[in-house]
Coordinates of C-alpha atoms in Angstrom, one line a residue:
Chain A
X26 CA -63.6 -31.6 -33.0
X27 CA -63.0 -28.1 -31.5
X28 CA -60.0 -29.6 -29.3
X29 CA -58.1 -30.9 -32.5
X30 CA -58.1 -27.3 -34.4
X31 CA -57.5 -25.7 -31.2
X32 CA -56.0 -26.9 -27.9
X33 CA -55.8 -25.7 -24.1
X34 CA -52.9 -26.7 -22.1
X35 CA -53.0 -26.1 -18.5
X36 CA -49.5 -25.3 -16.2
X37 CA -49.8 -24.7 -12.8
X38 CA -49.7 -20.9 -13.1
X39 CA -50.2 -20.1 -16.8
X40 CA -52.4 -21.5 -20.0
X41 CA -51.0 -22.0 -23.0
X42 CA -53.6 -21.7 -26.7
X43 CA -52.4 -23.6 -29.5
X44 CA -53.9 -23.1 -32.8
X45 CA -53.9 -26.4 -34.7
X46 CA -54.2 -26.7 -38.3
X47 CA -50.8 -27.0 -39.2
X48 CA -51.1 -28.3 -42.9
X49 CA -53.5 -25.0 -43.6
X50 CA -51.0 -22.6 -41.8
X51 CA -53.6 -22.2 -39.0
X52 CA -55.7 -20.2 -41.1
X53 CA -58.5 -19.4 -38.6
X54 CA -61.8 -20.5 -39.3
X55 CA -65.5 -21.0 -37.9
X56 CA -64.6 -23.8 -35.8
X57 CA -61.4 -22.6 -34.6
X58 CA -62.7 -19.1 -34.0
X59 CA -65.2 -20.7 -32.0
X60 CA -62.8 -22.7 -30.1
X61 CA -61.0 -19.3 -29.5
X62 CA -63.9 -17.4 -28.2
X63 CA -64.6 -20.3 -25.6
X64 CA -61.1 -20.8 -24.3
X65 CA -61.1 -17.3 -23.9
X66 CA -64.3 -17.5 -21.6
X67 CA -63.1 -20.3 -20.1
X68 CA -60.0 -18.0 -18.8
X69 CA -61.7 -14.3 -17.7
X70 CA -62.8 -15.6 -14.6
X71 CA -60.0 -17.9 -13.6
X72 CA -58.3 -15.9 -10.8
X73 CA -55.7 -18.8 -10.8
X74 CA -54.7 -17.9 -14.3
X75 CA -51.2 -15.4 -14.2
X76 CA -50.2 -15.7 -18.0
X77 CA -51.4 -17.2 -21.4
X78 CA -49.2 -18.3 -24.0
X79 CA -50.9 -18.2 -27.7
X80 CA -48.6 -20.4 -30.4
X81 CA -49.4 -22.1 -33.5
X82 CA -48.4 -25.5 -34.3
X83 CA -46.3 -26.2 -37.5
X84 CA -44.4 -24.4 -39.5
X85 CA -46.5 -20.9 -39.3
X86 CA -48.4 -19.4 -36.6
X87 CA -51.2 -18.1 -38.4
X88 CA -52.1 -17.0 -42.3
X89 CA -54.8 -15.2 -41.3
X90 CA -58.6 -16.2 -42.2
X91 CA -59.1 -19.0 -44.6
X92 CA -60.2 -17.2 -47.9
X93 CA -61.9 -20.6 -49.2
X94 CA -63.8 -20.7 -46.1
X95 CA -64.4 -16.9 -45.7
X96 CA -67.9 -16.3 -47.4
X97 CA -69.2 -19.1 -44.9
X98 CA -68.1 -16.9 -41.6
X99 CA -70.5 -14.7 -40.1
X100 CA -71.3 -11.7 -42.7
X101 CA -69.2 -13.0 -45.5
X102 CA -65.4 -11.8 -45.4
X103 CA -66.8 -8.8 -42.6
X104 CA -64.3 -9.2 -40.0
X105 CA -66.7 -8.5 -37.6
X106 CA -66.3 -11.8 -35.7
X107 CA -62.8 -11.6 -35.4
X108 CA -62.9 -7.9 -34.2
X109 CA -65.3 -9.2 -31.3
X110 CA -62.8 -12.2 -30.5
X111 CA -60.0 -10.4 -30.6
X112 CA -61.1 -7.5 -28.4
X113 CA -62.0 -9.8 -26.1
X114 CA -58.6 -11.5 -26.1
X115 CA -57.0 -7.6 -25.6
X116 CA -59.1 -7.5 -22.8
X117 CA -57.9 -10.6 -20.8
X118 CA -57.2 -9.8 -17.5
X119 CA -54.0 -11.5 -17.1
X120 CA -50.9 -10.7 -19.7
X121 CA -50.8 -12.7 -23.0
X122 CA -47.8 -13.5 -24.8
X123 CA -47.6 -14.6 -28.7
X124 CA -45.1 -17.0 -29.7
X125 CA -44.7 -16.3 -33.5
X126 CA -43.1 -18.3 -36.6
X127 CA -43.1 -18.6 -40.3
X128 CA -46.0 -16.5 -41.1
X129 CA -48.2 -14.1 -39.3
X130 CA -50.3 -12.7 -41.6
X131 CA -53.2 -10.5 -42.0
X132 CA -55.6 -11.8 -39.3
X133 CA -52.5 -13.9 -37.8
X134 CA -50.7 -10.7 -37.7
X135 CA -53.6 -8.8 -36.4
X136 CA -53.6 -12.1 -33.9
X137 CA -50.6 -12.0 -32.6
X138 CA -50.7 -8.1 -32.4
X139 CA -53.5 -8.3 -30.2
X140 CA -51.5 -9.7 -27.2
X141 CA -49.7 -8.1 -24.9
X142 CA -46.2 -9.8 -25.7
X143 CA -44.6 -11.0 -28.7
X144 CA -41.6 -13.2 -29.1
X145 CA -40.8 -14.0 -32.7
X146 CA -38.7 -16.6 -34.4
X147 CA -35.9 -15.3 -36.6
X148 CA -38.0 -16.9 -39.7
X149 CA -40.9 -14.7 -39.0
X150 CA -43.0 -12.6 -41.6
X151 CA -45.5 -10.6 -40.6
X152 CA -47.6 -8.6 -42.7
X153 CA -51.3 -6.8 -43.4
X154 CA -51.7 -8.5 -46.7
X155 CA -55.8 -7.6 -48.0
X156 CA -54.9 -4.8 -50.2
X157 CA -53.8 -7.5 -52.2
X158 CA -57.0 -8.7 -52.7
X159 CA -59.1 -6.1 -52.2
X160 CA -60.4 -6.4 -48.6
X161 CA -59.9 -3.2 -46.2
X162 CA -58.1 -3.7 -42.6
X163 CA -61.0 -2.2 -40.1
X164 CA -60.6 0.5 -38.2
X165 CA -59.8 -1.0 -35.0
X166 CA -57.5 -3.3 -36.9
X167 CA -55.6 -0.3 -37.7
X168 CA -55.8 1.3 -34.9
X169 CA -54.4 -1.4 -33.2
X170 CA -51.1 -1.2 -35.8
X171 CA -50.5 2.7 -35.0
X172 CA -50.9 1.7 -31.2
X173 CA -48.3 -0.5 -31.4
X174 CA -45.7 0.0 -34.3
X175 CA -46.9 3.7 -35.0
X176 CA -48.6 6.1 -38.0
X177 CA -45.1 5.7 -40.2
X178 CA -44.8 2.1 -40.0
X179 CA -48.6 1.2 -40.3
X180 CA -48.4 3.3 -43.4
X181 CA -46.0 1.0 -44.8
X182 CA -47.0 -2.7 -43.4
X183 CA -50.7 -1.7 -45.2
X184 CA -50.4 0.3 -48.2
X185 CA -47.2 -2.2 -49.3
X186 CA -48.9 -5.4 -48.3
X187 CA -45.6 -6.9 -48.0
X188 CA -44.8 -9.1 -44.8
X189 CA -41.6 -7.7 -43.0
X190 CA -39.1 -10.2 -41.6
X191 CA -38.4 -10.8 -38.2
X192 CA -35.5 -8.3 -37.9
X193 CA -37.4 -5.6 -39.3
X194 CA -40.4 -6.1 -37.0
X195 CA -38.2 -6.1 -34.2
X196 CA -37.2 -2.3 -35.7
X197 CA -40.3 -1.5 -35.7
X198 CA -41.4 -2.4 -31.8
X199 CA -43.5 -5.2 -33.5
X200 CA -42.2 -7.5 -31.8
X201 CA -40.1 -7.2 -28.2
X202 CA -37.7 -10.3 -28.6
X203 CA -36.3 -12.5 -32.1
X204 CA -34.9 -15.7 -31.0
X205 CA -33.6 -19.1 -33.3
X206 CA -36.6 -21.0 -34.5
X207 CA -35.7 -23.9 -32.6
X208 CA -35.6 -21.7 -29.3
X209 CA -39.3 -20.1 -29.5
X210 CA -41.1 -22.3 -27.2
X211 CA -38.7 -21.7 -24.7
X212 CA -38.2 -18.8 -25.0
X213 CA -42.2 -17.7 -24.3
X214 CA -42.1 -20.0 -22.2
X215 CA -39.2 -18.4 -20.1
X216 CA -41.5 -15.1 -20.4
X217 CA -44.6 -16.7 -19.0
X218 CA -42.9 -17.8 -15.9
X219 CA -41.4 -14.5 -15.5
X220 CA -44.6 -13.1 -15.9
X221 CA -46.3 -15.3 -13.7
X222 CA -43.4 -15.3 -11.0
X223 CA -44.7 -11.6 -10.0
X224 CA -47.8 -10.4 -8.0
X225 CA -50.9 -11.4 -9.6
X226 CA -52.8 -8.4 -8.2
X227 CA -49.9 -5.8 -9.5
X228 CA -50.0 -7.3 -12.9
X229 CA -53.8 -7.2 -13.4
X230 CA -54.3 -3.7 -12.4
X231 CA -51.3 -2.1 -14.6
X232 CA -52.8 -4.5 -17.6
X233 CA -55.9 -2.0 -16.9
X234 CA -53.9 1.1 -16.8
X235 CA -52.1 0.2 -19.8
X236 CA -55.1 -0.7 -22.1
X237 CA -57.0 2.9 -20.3
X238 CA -54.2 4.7 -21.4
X239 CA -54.4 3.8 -25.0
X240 CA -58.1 3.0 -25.2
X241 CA -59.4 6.4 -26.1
X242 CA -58.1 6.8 -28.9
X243 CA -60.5 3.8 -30.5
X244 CA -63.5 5.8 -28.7
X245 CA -63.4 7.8 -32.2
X246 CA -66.1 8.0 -34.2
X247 CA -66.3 6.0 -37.4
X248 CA -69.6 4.9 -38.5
X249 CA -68.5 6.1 -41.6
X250 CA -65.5 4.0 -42.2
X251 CA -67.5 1.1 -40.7
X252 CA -69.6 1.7 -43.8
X253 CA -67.1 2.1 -46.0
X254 CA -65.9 -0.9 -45.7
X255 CA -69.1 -2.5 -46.1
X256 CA -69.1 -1.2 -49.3
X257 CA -65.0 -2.2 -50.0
X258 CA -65.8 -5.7 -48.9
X259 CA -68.4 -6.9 -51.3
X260 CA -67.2 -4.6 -53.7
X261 CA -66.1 -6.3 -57.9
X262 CA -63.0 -5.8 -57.0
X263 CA -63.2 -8.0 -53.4
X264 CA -64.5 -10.6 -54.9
X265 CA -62.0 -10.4 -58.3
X266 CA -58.8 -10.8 -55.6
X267 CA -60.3 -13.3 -53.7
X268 CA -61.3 -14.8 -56.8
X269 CA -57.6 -14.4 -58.2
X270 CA -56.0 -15.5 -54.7
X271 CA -57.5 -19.0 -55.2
X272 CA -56.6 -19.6 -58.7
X273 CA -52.9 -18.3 -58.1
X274 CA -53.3 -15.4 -60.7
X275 CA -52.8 -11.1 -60.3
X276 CA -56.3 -10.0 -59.7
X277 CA -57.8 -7.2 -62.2
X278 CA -58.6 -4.5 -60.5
X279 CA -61.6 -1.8 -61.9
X280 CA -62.0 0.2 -58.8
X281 CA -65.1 -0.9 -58.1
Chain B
X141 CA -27.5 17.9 5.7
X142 CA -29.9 18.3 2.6
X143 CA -26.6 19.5 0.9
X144 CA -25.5 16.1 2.0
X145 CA -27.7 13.8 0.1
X146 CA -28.4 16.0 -2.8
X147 CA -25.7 18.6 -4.4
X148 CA -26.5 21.6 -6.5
X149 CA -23.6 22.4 -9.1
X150 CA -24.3 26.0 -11.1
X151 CA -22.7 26.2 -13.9
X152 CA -22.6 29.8 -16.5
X153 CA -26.4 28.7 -17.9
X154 CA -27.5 25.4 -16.5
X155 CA -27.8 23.8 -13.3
X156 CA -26.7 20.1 -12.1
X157 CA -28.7 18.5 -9.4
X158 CA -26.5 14.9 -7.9
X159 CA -28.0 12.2 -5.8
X160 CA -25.8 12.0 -3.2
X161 CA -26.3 8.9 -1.1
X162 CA -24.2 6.2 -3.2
X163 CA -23.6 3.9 -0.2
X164 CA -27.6 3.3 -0.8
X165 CA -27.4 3.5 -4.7
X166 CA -29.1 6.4 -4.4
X167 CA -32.3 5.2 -3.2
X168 CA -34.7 8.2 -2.4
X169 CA -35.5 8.7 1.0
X170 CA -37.9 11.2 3.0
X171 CA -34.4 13.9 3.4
X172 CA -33.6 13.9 -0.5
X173 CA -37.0 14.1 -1.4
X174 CA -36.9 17.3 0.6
X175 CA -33.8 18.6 -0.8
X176 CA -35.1 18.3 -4.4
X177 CA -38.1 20.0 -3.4
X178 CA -35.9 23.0 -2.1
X179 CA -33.4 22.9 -5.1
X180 CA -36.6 23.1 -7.7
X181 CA -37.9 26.0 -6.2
X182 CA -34.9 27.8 -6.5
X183 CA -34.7 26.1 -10.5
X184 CA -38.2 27.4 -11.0
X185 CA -37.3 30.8 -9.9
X186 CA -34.2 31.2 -12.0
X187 CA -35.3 32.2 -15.4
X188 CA -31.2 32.3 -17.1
X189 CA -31.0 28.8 -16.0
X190 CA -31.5 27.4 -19.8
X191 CA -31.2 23.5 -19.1
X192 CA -31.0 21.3 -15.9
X193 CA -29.0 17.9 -15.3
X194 CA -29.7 15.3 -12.8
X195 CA -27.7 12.3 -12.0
X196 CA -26.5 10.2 -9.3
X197 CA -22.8 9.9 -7.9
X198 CA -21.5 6.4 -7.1
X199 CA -22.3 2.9 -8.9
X200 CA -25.9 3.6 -9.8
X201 CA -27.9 6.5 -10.7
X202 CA -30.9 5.8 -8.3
X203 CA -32.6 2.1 -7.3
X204 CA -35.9 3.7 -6.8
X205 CA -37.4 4.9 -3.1
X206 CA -36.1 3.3 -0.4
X207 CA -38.6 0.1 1.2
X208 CA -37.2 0.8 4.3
X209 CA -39.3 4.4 4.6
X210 CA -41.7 3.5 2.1
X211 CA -44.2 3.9 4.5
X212 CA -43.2 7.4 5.7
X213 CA -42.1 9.1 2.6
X214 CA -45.0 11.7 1.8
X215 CA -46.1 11.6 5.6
X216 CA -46.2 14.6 8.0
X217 CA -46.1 17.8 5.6
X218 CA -43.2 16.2 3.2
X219 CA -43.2 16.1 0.1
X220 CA -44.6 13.3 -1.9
X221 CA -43.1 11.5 -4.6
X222 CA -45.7 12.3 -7.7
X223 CA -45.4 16.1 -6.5
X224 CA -42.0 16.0 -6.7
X225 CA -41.8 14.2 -10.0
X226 CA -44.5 16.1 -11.4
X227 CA -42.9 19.3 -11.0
X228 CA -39.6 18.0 -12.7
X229 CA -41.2 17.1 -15.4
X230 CA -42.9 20.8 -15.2
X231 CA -39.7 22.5 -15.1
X232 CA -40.1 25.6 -17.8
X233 CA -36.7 24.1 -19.3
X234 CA -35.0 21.3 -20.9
X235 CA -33.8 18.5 -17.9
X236 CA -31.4 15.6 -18.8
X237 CA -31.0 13.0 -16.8
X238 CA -27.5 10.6 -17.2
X239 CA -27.9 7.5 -16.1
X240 CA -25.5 4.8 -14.7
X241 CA -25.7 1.4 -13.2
X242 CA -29.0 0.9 -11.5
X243 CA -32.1 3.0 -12.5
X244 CA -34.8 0.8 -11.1
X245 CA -38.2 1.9 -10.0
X246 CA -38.7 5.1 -8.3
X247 CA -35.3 5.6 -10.2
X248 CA -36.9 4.8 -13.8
X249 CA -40.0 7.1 -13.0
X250 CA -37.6 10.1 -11.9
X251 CA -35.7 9.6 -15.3
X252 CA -38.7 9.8 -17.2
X253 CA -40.1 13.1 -16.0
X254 CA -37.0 14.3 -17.7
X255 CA -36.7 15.3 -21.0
X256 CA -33.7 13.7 -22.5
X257 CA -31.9 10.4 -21.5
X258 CA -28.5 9.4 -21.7
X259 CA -27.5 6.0 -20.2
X260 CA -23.9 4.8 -19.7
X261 CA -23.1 1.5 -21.6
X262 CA -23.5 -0.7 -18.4
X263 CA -26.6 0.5 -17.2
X264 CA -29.8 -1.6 -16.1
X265 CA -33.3 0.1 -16.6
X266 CA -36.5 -1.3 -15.2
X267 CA -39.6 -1.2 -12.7
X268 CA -39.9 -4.1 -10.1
X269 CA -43.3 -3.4 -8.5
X270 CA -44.4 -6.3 -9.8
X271 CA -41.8 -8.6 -8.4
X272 CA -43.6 -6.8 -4.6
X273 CA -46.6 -6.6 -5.4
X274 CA -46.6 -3.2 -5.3
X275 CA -48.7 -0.7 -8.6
X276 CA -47.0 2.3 -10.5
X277 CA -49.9 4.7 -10.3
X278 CA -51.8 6.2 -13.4
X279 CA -49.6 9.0 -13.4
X280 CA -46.4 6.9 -14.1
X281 CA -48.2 4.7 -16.9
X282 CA -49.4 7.6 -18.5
X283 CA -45.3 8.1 -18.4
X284 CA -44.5 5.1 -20.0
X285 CA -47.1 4.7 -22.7
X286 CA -46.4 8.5 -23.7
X287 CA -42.5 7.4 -23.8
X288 CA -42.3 3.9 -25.2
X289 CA -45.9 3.2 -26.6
X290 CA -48.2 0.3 -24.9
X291 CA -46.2 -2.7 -26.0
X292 CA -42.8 -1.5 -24.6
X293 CA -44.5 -0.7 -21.1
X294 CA -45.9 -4.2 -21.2
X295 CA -42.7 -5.8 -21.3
X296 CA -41.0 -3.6 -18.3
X297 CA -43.8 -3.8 -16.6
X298 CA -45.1 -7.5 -16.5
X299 CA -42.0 -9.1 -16.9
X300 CA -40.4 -7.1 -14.5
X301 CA -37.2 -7.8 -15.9
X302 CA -34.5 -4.5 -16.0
X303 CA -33.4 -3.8 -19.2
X304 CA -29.5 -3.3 -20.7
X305 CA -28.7 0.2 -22.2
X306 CA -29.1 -1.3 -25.5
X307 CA -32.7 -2.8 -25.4
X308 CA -33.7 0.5 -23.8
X309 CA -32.1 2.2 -26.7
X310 CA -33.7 0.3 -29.1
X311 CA -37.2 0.8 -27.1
X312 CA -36.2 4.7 -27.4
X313 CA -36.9 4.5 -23.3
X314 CA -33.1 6.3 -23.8
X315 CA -32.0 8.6 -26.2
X316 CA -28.5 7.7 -26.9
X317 CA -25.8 5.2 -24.7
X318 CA -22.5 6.4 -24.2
X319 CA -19.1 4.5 -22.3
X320 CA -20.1 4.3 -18.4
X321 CA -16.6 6.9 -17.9
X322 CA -18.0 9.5 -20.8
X323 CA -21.4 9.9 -18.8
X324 CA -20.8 13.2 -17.0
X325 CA -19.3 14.6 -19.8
X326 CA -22.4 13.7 -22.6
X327 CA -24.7 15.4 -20.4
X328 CA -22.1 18.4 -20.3
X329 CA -22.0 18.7 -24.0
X330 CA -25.8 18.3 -24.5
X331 CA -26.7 21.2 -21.6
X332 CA -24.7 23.5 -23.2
X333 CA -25.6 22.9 -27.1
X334 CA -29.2 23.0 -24.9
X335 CA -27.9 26.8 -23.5
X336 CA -27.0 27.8 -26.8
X337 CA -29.6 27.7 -28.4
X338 CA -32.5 30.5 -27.8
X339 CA -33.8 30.6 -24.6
X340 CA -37.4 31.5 -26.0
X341 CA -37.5 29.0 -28.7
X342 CA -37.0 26.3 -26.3
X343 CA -39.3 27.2 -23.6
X344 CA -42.2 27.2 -25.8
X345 CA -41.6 23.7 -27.5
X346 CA -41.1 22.3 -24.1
X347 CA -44.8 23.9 -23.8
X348 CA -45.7 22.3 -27.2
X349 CA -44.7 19.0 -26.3
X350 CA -46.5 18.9 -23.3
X351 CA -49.9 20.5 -24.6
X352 CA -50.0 17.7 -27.2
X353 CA -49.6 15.0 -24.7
X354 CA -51.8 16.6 -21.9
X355 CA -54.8 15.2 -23.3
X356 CA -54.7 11.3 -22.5
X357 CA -53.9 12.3 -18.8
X358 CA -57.0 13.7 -18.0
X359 CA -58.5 10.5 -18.8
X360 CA -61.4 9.5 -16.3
X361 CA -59.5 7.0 -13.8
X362 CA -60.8 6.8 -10.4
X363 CA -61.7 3.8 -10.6
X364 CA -57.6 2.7 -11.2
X365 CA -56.7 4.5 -8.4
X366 CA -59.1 3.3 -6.2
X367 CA -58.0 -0.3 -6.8
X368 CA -54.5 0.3 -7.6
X369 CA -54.7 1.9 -3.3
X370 CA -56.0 -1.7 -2.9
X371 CA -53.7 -3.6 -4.4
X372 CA -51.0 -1.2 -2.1
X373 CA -52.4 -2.5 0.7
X374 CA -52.9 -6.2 0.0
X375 CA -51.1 -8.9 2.1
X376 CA -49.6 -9.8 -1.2
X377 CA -48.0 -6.4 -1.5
X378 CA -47.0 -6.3 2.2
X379 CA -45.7 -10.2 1.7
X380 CA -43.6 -8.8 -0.9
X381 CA -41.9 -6.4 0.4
X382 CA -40.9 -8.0 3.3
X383 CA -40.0 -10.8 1.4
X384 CA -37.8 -8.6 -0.7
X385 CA -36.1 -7.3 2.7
X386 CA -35.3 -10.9 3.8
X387 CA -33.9 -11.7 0.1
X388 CA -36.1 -14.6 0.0
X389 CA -39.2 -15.4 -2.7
X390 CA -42.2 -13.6 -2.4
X391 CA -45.4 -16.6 -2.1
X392 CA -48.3 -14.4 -3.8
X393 CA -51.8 -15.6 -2.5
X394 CA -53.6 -13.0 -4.9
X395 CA -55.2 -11.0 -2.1

């Protein structure tokens, strides 16, 4: 069941992760978060491993979590699942490269930003879209943004809430490389075996040096904001955009 | 015979330091190490010297340290590599480095403990270690990170992969690309808008800069070191490199 919403593909020196809900946008849920976290583990100790590609199959790589489905994952819409999965995935030993189209959006983009390469389709949007319905981007979430695209341009991807297109992101350092649609696979692809044509040894150490270098920076301390958004998330208003999301109507917001 | 590899060009208020071994690209050796470490000390005494300028002569600015003395460089009193680059990138003033053709490596490292960066339209910019199995140490991701932020420094570093003069641009690795044959002179005209402005001023914002970046490099990172000295002494790393001599593909064992 796992293996249909998410597959494994093994190549001699790198993996490849495709998500696999095409007619839903790959909108992660349970299941496939499951399937996520246990590819993952099935990868950390693999010393054979040199790359992974992550993809999505279809037309989008990922529209983030599935609203309809969100009040069944662990603790409601609290992200705290996918901020546990998704450190994880940073923390891969080996170098991971995303291989994004169509849409990569709010947890998709938070996805895809999570790896260490990105190679984008020219129809790419990406975007931090739960303003619009009243959900809050955690902390490490952000801090992930201003990691890799800077304070400036997280300011505008989350206060806005509107995607950017591929040629923007590129602008932006959100992505390192736009190709034609048609070309992505290949193209990550192409990175992979560059990747995994160099020393495995090299490449795992300076993966560590690069994540210590920026790591610090989420050793702040933000109970606070960790309880803030508590609050945010099962908030009126949270439930009012969610609410308006699936019935296709502008939410009313009360501001609280 | 320092003067030979290295030459020191005083101009009215700034100095320009040339690699001088283009029949190598420029590839620093045990000698030129040396002669940089003599030339700084005369820099670092010299307080109307208001902006320094490095580049290479010949095809390339510099295709990192040279394999062949790898394992002597830094041996028997000399000067090592991170002490040379460190105090560079200490110098009280502004440096600029102009950079043509090749600036792989060692090359890319010694560019970015300079200040400002211009490339000539035909350069290629990357670091290779990977390719030998060889580590950068923390020092020279600290570098990178503080330069291009953590996704840029993936790219160079994992895929190994030199970059043109406009991808580095874009990356902000460089600050501005010029025509290969207006090189020399860009660097000219930026040391001497450098030099005109006040001497003072500029000395303490160098100081700024640095004292807001110092922080993330005292990070705790023994640990790194200790295995990055491992990985430096691998038989992958010592495969690679002599695979790299015999222009042949490395075959990596991961160990």
């Amino acid at each position: 069941m796992a293996d249909e919403l998410f597959k494994v593909e093994r190549h001699p020196s790198y993996v490849t992760f495709t998500l696999n809900r095409p007619e839903k946008r790959n909108s992660l849920n349970e299941p496939m978060l499951v399937a996520l976290d246990n590819a993952i583990a099935s990868v950390e100790q693999d010393k054979s491993i040199r790359a992974i590609i992550l993809r999505g199959n279809g037309r989008a790589f990922c529209s983030g979590i599935d609203l309809a489905e969100a009040e069944r994952l662990e603790g409601g819409h609290n992200p705290v699942s996918l901020e546990r999965i998704f450190k994880r995935l940073e923390h891969l030993p080996v170098p991971v490269i995303a291989a994004m189209q169509g849409a990569a959006l709010a947890g998709g983009c938070e996805l895809g930003l999570h790896c260490d390469l990105r190679v984008a389709a020219d129809d790419l949007r990406m975007g931090m879209t739960v303003a619009r319905v009243g959900l809050i981007v955690p902390y490490n979430f952000i801090r992930k943004l201003i990691e890799i695209i800077g304070t400036a341009n997280t300011a505008q991807i989350i206060f806005t809430a509107e995607p950017v297109d591929a040629a923007r992101a590129i602008q932006m350092g959100m992505v390192h490389e736009v190709v034609p649609a048609a070309k992505l696979d290949e193209a990550a692809v192409a990175w992979a075996e560059k990747v995994a044509a160099n020393a495995p040894l090299s490449l795992r150490t300076m993966k560590m040096s690069l994540r210590r270098s920026v790591d610090s920076s989420n050793d702040a301390w933000h109970d606070d904001i960790v309880e803030l958004g508590r609050q945010v998330r099962s908030s009126k208003d949270a439930k009012e955009g969610i609410r308006a999301f699936l019935e296709k109507r502008k939410p009313v917001w009360k501001a609280e | 015979m320092a003067d030979d590899v290295l030459k020191v060009e005083r101009h009215p208020n700034y100095v320009t330091l040339i690699l001088n071994r283009p029949e190598k690209r420029n590839a620093l050796n045990g000698v030129m190490f040396e002669a940089l470490d003599h030339a700084l000390g005369e820099i670092e005494k010299s307080p109307e010297v208001r902006a320094v300028i490095l580049r290479g002569e010949g095809r390339a600015f510099c295709s990192g340290i040279d394999l062949r003395e790898i394992g002597n460089i830094g041996g028997g009193g000399a000067p090592a590599p991170e002490k040379i680059f460190s105090r560079i990138q200490k110098l009280p003033m502004p440096t600029i480095v102009a950079l043509q053709g090749d600036t792989l490596t060692g090359g890319l490292v010694l560019a970015l403990t300079c200040d400002l960066r211009i490339a000539g339209a035909g350069a290629r910019l990357g670091m290779t270690p990977a390719r030998i199995g060889y580590l950068p140490t923390f020092a020279i991701f600290r570098r990178f990170v503080e330069t291009v932020g953590p996704a840029n420094t993936a790219e160079i570093m994992y895929l190994a992969d030199p970059l043109d003069a406009a991808r580095a641009r874009e990356i902000g690795l460089v600050h501005k690309v010029v025509p290969d044959d207006g090189l020399v002179a860009a660097a000219d005209a930026w040391a001497a808008k450098i030099a005109g402005n006040a001497p003072l001023s500029v000395r303490a914002m160098k100081q700024s800069i640095q004292r807001v970046m110092s922080k993330a490099f005292d990070l705790e990172h023994g640990d790194i070191d200790e295995l990055g000295n491992k990985v430096r002494g691998s038989n992958d790393a010592k495969e690679g490199v002599r695979a790299f001599l015999e222009k042949r593909k490395p075959v990596w064992k991961g160990e």
